């Protein structure tokens, strides 16, 4: 089962996150074989950390909750909240398989929070710019709750267009970069 996990930073927790970086990476190293994508999000201009995205394949919702809530930065209080949802890997690949590589171009997390009828269930035509893409689902995997995408785009406005305008209660766009050890 695939899960989308987004730890959102508590304001002012940057120093604590920095202090815990090695612990965080060591924790994630334990899940290296299960990770589909990972990396930090940033505020406008890329200067301030705002969160951490992990898309991971785990056996069940209990394992996903343990993954999300045992994470060292969460345990230390660096995160204000966690979005944890079932997810379906519509691309069938990991971020390491992305043809655009780790660093070429601006990268974004785009989250569309559901507002009724499912939207954007098929992969957009410009698949080569997508790093990860798929629906956010209920715990049992039957109800559509939104869509999450990691992609390369020239700017946040262009990144937002990966999701259908008006089909969501809200769409968030966050600067994102490939995570993990270099």
Steps between C-alpha positions, in 0.01 A plus 500: 500500500631842408469798732554875463642657816547877532645627827438877519751699701412684817593868449845573639611135501776537239784482751351190663457337157864578420615346831303183423603465135728200551241326720234568235717362220598194705132434570416531129793274409308219673224548238723552194361198314139614557536869410342619176587867554629724775614855556451831677258778409586868521327834522512744208856563389623173650653647815275356770421134558125442524471123509613157390335268245536123504318264267552148623381146430412327830296190591200672660362821659641408843852480354444835325391664827807361676719632216347848523480540876824328608703731274761687714398855399137420575595351837704813585213738414643650181180430305164668563298232325514198271293421193498124454290352219491186292638579157521324166816525292349585161846522340621164630849633571704667772649848499839343426357384167396854403658571160576863596747408776539650848586863433404631156218757533261613772305229683161521674259308717143562383219383731139506392260444789183325387163670464259229394541329164839342430720700266828451317501121532692456174862602462540840328639501146835658596611195700870578452467796739334289772715360778212337692125514438191336642173525687472549875263237637311409816656248740316213332602625153144540373429874525685768303619784727717695257815481290871539580767573242871571504615662179744720317357830374630847415303667783228436762218623274597253228537222760144565621364423152581129543165483687161603365403846622166502681499125565644531852409666828852643489830458319831555679831552320828465692858523381653154537832329439628144487581386852741259660871474520695641208 
